[in-house]
Coordinates of C-alpha atoms in Angstrom, one line a residue:
M335 CA 53.7 119.1 34.1
T336 CA 57.2 118.9 32.6
E337 CA 59.7 121.7 32.8
S338 CA 59.3 122.4 29.1
H339 CA 55.6 122.9 29.6
T340 CA 56.2 125.3 32.4
R341 CA 58.6 127.3 30.3
S342 CA 56.2 127.3 27.4
H343 CA 53.4 128.8 29.5
L344 CA 55.8 131.2 31.1
Y345 CA 57.6 132.5 28.1
G346 CA 54.7 132.0 25.6
G347 CA 51.9 133.2 27.8
T348 CA 52.7 135.0 31.1
L349 CA 55.7 137.1 29.9
P350 CA 54.1 138.4 26.7
V351 CA 51.0 139.6 28.6
L352 CA 53.2 141.2 31.2
A353 CA 55.3 142.8 28.5
A354 CA 52.2 144.2 26.9
A355 CA 51.0 145.6 30.3
C356 CA 54.5 147.2 30.7
L357 CA 54.2 149.0 27.3
W358 CA 50.7 150.2 28.2
G359 CA 52.0 151.4 31.5
T360 CA 54.2 153.9 29.6
V361 CA 51.3 155.6 28.0
G362 CA 50.3 158.0 30.8
P363 CA 53.9 158.9 31.9
V364 CA 55.0 159.5 28.3
Q365 CA 51.9 161.7 27.6
V366 CA 52.8 163.8 30.7
W367 CA 56.5 163.9 29.8
A368 CA 55.8 165.0 26.2
D369 CA 53.3 167.6 27.2
S370 CA 52.0 168.0 23.7
G371 CA 48.7 169.6 24.6
A372 CA 46.8 167.2 22.4
D373 CA 43.2 166.3 23.2
P374 CA 43.2 162.9 25.0
V375 CA 40.4 161.3 22.9
S376 CA 41.9 162.6 19.6
L377 CA 45.3 161.2 20.7
G378 CA 43.6 157.9 21.5
A379 CA 42.0 157.8 18.0
V380 CA 45.3 158.4 16.2
R381 CA 47.0 155.9 18.4
L382 CA 44.6 153.2 17.4
L383 CA 44.7 154.1 13.7
I384 CA 48.5 154.1 13.6
G385 CA 48.7 150.8 15.5
G386 CA 46.1 149.3 13.3
A387 CA 47.9 150.5 10.1
V388 CA 51.2 149.0 11.3
L389 CA 49.6 145.6 12.1
A390 CA 47.7 145.7 8.8
A391 CA 51.0 146.1 6.9
V392 CA 52.4 143.2 8.9
A393 CA 49.4 141.0 8.2
L394 CA 49.5 141.7 4.4
L395 CA 53.2 140.6 4.3
L396 CA 52.5 137.2 6.0
P397 CA 51.9 134.0 4.0
G398 CA 48.3 133.3 3.5
A399 CA 47.2 136.9 4.0
R400 CA 44.1 136.6 1.8
S401 CA 42.8 133.5 3.5
G402 CA 43.4 135.2 6.9
L403 CA 41.4 138.2 5.8
R404 CA 38.6 136.0 4.4
L405 CA 38.4 134.1 7.8
L406 CA 37.7 137.4 9.6
C407 CA 34.6 137.9 7.5
T408 CA 33.1 134.5 8.3
R409 CA 30.2 134.0 10.7
R410 CA 32.4 132.1 13.1
V411 CA 35.0 134.9 13.5
G412 CA 33.5 138.1 12.2
P413 CA 31.2 138.8 15.3
W414 CA 34.3 138.5 17.6
V415 CA 36.2 141.0 15.5
V416 CA 33.2 143.5 15.7
A417 CA 32.9 142.9 19.5
A418 CA 36.6 143.5 20.1
A419 CA 36.5 146.7 17.9
L420 CA 33.5 148.1 19.7
A421 CA 35.0 147.3 23.1
T422 CA 38.2 149.0 22.1
A423 CA 36.5 152.2 21.0
V424 CA 34.2 152.4 24.0
Y425 CA 37.0 151.7 26.4
Q426 CA 39.2 154.5 24.9
A427 CA 36.4 157.1 24.9
G428 CA 34.9 156.1 28.2
F429 CA 38.2 156.1 30.0
M430 CA 39.2 159.5 28.6
F431 CA 35.9 161.0 29.6
A432 CA 36.1 159.3 33.1
V433 CA 39.6 161.0 33.6
S434 CA 38.1 164.4 32.6
R435 CA 35.3 164.0 35.2
T436 CA 37.0 162.3 38.1
G437 CA 40.8 162.7 37.6
A438 CA 43.3 160.2 36.4
A439 CA 43.8 158.5 39.7
L440 CA 40.2 157.6 40.4
A441 CA 39.4 156.8 36.8
T442 CA 42.3 154.4 36.5
A443 CA 41.6 152.8 39.9
V444 CA 38.0 152.2 38.9
A445 CA 38.6 151.0 35.3
L446 CA 41.5 148.7 36.1
G447 CA 39.9 147.5 39.4
V448 CA 36.8 146.4 37.5
A449 CA 38.7 145.0 34.4
P450 CA 40.2 141.7 35.8
V451 CA 36.9 140.8 37.6
A452 CA 34.9 141.6 34.5
T453 CA 37.3 139.6 32.3
G454 CA 37.0 136.6 34.5
L455 CA 33.2 136.7 34.7
C456 CA 32.8 137.4 31.0
A457 CA 35.1 134.4 30.2
R458 CA 33.1 132.3 32.6
L459 CA 29.7 133.3 31.1
V460 CA 30.7 133.3 27.4
T461 CA 33.1 130.3 27.2
G462 CA 32.6 128.4 30.5
E463 CA 36.2 129.1 31.5
R464 CA 37.1 127.7 34.9
L465 CA 38.2 130.3 37.5
T466 CA 40.7 128.8 39.9
A467 CA 41.3 129.7 43.5
A468 CA 44.7 131.0 42.5
W469 CA 43.0 133.4 40.1
A470 CA 40.6 134.6 42.7
V471 CA 43.2 135.2 45.4
G472 CA 45.7 136.8 43.0
T473 CA 43.0 139.0 41.5
A474 CA 41.7 140.1 44.8
A475 CA 45.2 141.1 46.0
A476 CA 46.1 142.8 42.7
V477 CA 42.8 144.8 42.6
A478 CA 43.3 145.8 46.2
G479 CA 46.9 146.9 45.5
C480 CA 45.7 148.8 42.5
V481 CA 43.2 150.7 44.5
L482 CA 45.7 151.5 47.2
L483 CA 48.3 152.6 44.7
L484 CA 46.0 154.8 42.7
G485 CA 43.5 155.7 45.4
P486 CA 42.5 159.4 45.3
G487 CA 42.2 161.7 48.2
G488 CA 39.0 163.1 49.6
G489 CA 36.6 165.5 47.9
Q490 CA 33.6 165.4 45.8
V491 CA 33.4 162.6 43.2
A492 CA 31.5 162.9 39.9
V493 CA 29.2 159.8 39.7
S494 CA 29.2 160.0 35.9
G495 CA 32.9 159.6 35.9
V496 CA 32.8 156.6 38.1
V497 CA 30.1 155.0 35.9
L498 CA 32.2 155.6 32.8
G499 CA 35.2 154.1 34.6
I500 CA 33.1 151.0 35.3
V501 CA 32.0 150.8 31.7
S502 CA 35.6 151.1 30.5
G503 CA 36.6 148.2 32.8
I504 CA 33.8 146.0 31.5
C505 CA 34.8 146.8 27.9
Y506 CA 38.4 145.8 28.7
G507 CA 37.1 142.5 29.9
L508 CA 35.0 142.1 26.8
Y509 CA 37.9 142.8 24.5
T510 CA 40.1 140.3 26.3
V511 CA 37.5 137.5 25.9
A512 CA 36.8 138.4 22.3
A513 CA 40.6 138.4 21.5
K514 CA 40.9 135.0 23.2
Q515 CA 38.1 133.7 21.1
L516 CA 39.7 135.0 17.9
S517 CA 42.9 133.2 18.9
D518 CA 41.1 130.0 19.7
Q519 CA 39.3 130.1 16.4
G520 CA 42.6 130.2 14.5
A521 CA 42.3 133.7 13.1
S522 CA 45.4 135.5 11.9
M523 CA 46.0 137.6 14.9
P524 CA 47.9 140.4 13.2
A525 CA 45.0 140.8 10.8
A526 CA 42.4 140.4 13.6
V527 CA 44.0 143.0 15.9
A528 CA 44.6 145.3 13.0
A529 CA 40.9 145.2 12.1
T530 CA 39.8 145.8 15.7
L531 CA 42.2 148.8 16.1
L532 CA 41.3 150.4 12.8
I533 CA 37.5 150.0 13.4
G534 CA 37.9 151.3 16.9
G535 CA 40.0 154.2 15.7
L536 CA 37.5 155.1 13.0
A537 CA 34.7 155.2 15.6
L538 CA 36.7 158.0 17.4
V539 CA 37.4 160.1 14.3
P540 CA 34.7 162.6 15.2
A541 CA 36.7 163.6 18.2
L542 CA 39.8 163.9 16.0
V543 CA 38.0 166.2 13.5
R544 CA 36.8 168.3 16.4
D545 CA 40.2 168.9 18.0
S546 CA 43.5 167.8 16.3
G547 CA 45.7 170.4 17.9
G548 CA 49.1 169.4 19.3
L549 CA 49.2 166.1 17.3
V550 CA 51.6 167.3 14.5
T551 CA 53.5 170.1 16.2
G552 CA 56.2 170.1 18.9
S553 CA 56.5 166.7 20.7
G554 CA 53.3 165.4 19.0
P555 CA 54.9 163.3 16.2
G556 CA 57.3 161.6 18.6
L557 CA 54.6 160.9 21.1
L558 CA 52.4 159.4 18.3
L559 CA 55.3 157.3 17.1
W560 CA 55.8 155.7 20.6
L561 CA 52.1 155.4 21.4
G562 CA 51.0 154.0 17.9
V563 CA 53.9 151.7 17.1
F564 CA 55.2 150.4 20.4
A565 CA 52.4 151.0 23.0
T566 CA 49.6 150.0 20.7
A567 CA 50.7 147.7 17.8
G568 CA 53.5 146.0 19.7
A569 CA 51.6 145.9 23.0
Y570 CA 48.4 144.4 21.5
M571 CA 50.3 141.8 19.6
L572 CA 52.2 140.7 22.7
F573 CA 48.9 140.6 24.6
V574 CA 47.1 138.4 22.1
T575 CA 50.2 136.2 21.7
G576 CA 50.1 135.5 25.4
L577 CA 46.4 134.7 25.2
R578 CA 47.3 131.5 23.4
R579 CA 48.9 130.1 26.5
V580 CA 46.9 131.7 29.4
T581 CA 43.2 132.1 30.0
A582 CA 41.3 135.4 29.5
G583 CA 40.8 135.7 33.3
T584 CA 44.5 135.3 34.0
A585 CA 45.5 137.8 31.3
G586 CA 43.0 140.3 32.7
T587 CA 44.8 140.1 36.1
L588 CA 48.3 140.2 34.7
S589 CA 47.5 143.4 32.8
L590 CA 47.3 145.1 36.2
A591 CA 51.1 145.4 35.8
E592 CA 50.2 148.5 33.8
P593 CA 49.6 150.8 36.8
L594 CA 52.6 149.4 38.6
V595 CA 54.9 150.3 35.7
A596 CA 53.2 153.8 35.4
A597 CA 53.8 154.4 39.1
V598 CA 57.5 153.4 38.9
L599 CA 58.0 155.6 35.8
G600 CA 56.3 158.4 37.7
L601 CA 58.8 158.1 40.4
L602 CA 61.9 157.7 38.3
V603 CA 61.2 159.9 35.3
L604 CA 58.6 162.5 36.4
G605 CA 59.8 162.9 40.0
E606 CA 56.5 162.1 41.6
Q607 CA 56.2 161.2 45.3
L608 CA 54.9 157.9 46.6
S609 CA 53.0 157.7 49.9
L610 CA 53.4 154.8 52.3
V611 CA 49.9 153.5 51.4
A612 CA 50.7 153.6 47.7
G613 CA 54.0 151.8 48.4
F614 CA 52.0 149.1 50.2
G615 CA 49.6 149.0 47.3
M616 CA 52.5 148.4 44.9
A617 CA 53.8 145.5 47.0
L618 CA 50.3 144.0 47.3
L619 CA 49.8 144.3 43.5
L620 CA 53.1 142.6 42.9
V621 CA 52.0 139.7 45.2
G622 CA 48.8 139.4 43.2
L623 CA 50.6 139.2 39.9
V624 CA 52.9 136.5 41.2
A625 CA 50.0 134.5 42.5
V626 CA 48.4 134.3 39.1
S627 CA 51.7 133.7 37.3
V628 CA 53.2 130.8 39.2
P629 CA 51.9 127.3 39.0
A630 CA 50.1 126.1 42.1
G631 CA 52.6 124.5 44.6
F632 CA 55.5 125.4 42.3
F633 CA 57.9 126.7 44.9
G634 CA 57.4 123.8 47.4
R635 CA 57.7 121.1 44.7
A636 CA 60.7 122.8 43.1
Q637 CA 62.6 122.8 46.4
K638 CA 61.8 119.1 47.0
G639 CA 62.7 118.2 43.4
A640 CA 59.2 116.8 42.9
P641 CA 57.4 116.9 39.5
L642 CA 55.7 120.2 38.7
P643 CA 51.9 120.3 39.1
D644 CA 49.7 119.3 36.2
T645 CA 47.9 122.7 36.0
L646 CA 48.8 126.3 35.8
P647 CA 46.6 128.8 37.7
G648 CA 43.8 129.9 35.4
T649 CA 44.6 127.4 32.7
G650 CA 43.0 124.2 33.9
T651 CA 45.2 121.8 32.0
A652 CA 48.8 121.1 31.3
D653 CA 48.5 121.2 27.5
G654 CA 46.6 124.4 27.0
P655 CA 43.8 126.7 28.1
A656 CA 40.9 125.3 30.0
D657 CA 38.3 123.5 28.0
P658 CA 34.7 124.3 29.0
H659 CA 33.9 120.6 28.7
G660 CA 36.8 119.5 30.9
E661 CA 38.8 117.9 28.1
R662 CA 42.5 118.5 27.5
R663 CA 43.4 120.2 24.3
R664 CA 46.1 118.4 22.4
A665 CA 48.9 120.4 20.9
G666 CA 48.6 120.5 17.1
R667 CA 45.0 119.5 17.1
L668 CA 43.4 123.0 17.6
P669 CA 44.3 126.2 15.7
A670 CA 45.1 128.1 18.9
E671 CA 47.9 125.7 19.7
R672 CA 49.8 126.2 16.5
G673 CA 52.9 128.3 16.7

């Protein structure tokens, strides 16, 4: 692989996904800091609706907006839009209910611990995506680090909360695979993501109708602005942009940067304390993220001045994401490769 290819995968794939995870990592700390008193599920619903509205406006301003919207309604693309939307809605509701039953630490550890594994397995089953050794090692390290970082103390655990956390993690994986398929099918990603967020938000409107307190008073509007525009519209677009250059499995693991960022913000902004075990978990999580981000043999070859390897971890080929039939995808031939 040439240096230009390596930079393309890094800047066009890995870094956008990591940036999205960093924005998602601000959600919890910002909610705590704002202390708006809003119902979490209602807040999630409005967050999705604002993010969807912003991206819908962007999609309508882009050239070929009508053709992009028509493509979303075709048999080839439409089912993936619906799958992504349902996964988004179930993830939001399931995760919030899991937090209410088990606490934030355990719910996050379960959901994000399951998510990268579920993403890799879903990608393997649905698209035949090849899961590399680097992905397996990096994912194992990152999940272990996530559990250590977020691991709760002793006490009674509500089984229903754990089950909902698992369901949320699986939905996260399903969304990632569906979004990857939308990208590979050549869909207009601003329009596709807008549709998934709006449909997902509408599915949570009953919770919003039941309890909308704290959303438009005090710190509520500022919180909604950050969550809706930056941590939803911006984050989701960065995520699906990165999916053009990395596989769904790799993206699922890279998204574990989210709890890492949340923990750092908790230390720096909220004055939270970090135990020795949690510190070790942060280090292990960081090692896992590096393992799935860096090309196999990159450091050794770079020091010797040898050519870079032909594959990136989790991608399978030098020219693009892994092809289930083992063939290289040529730039400019498939819709997912167009800039």
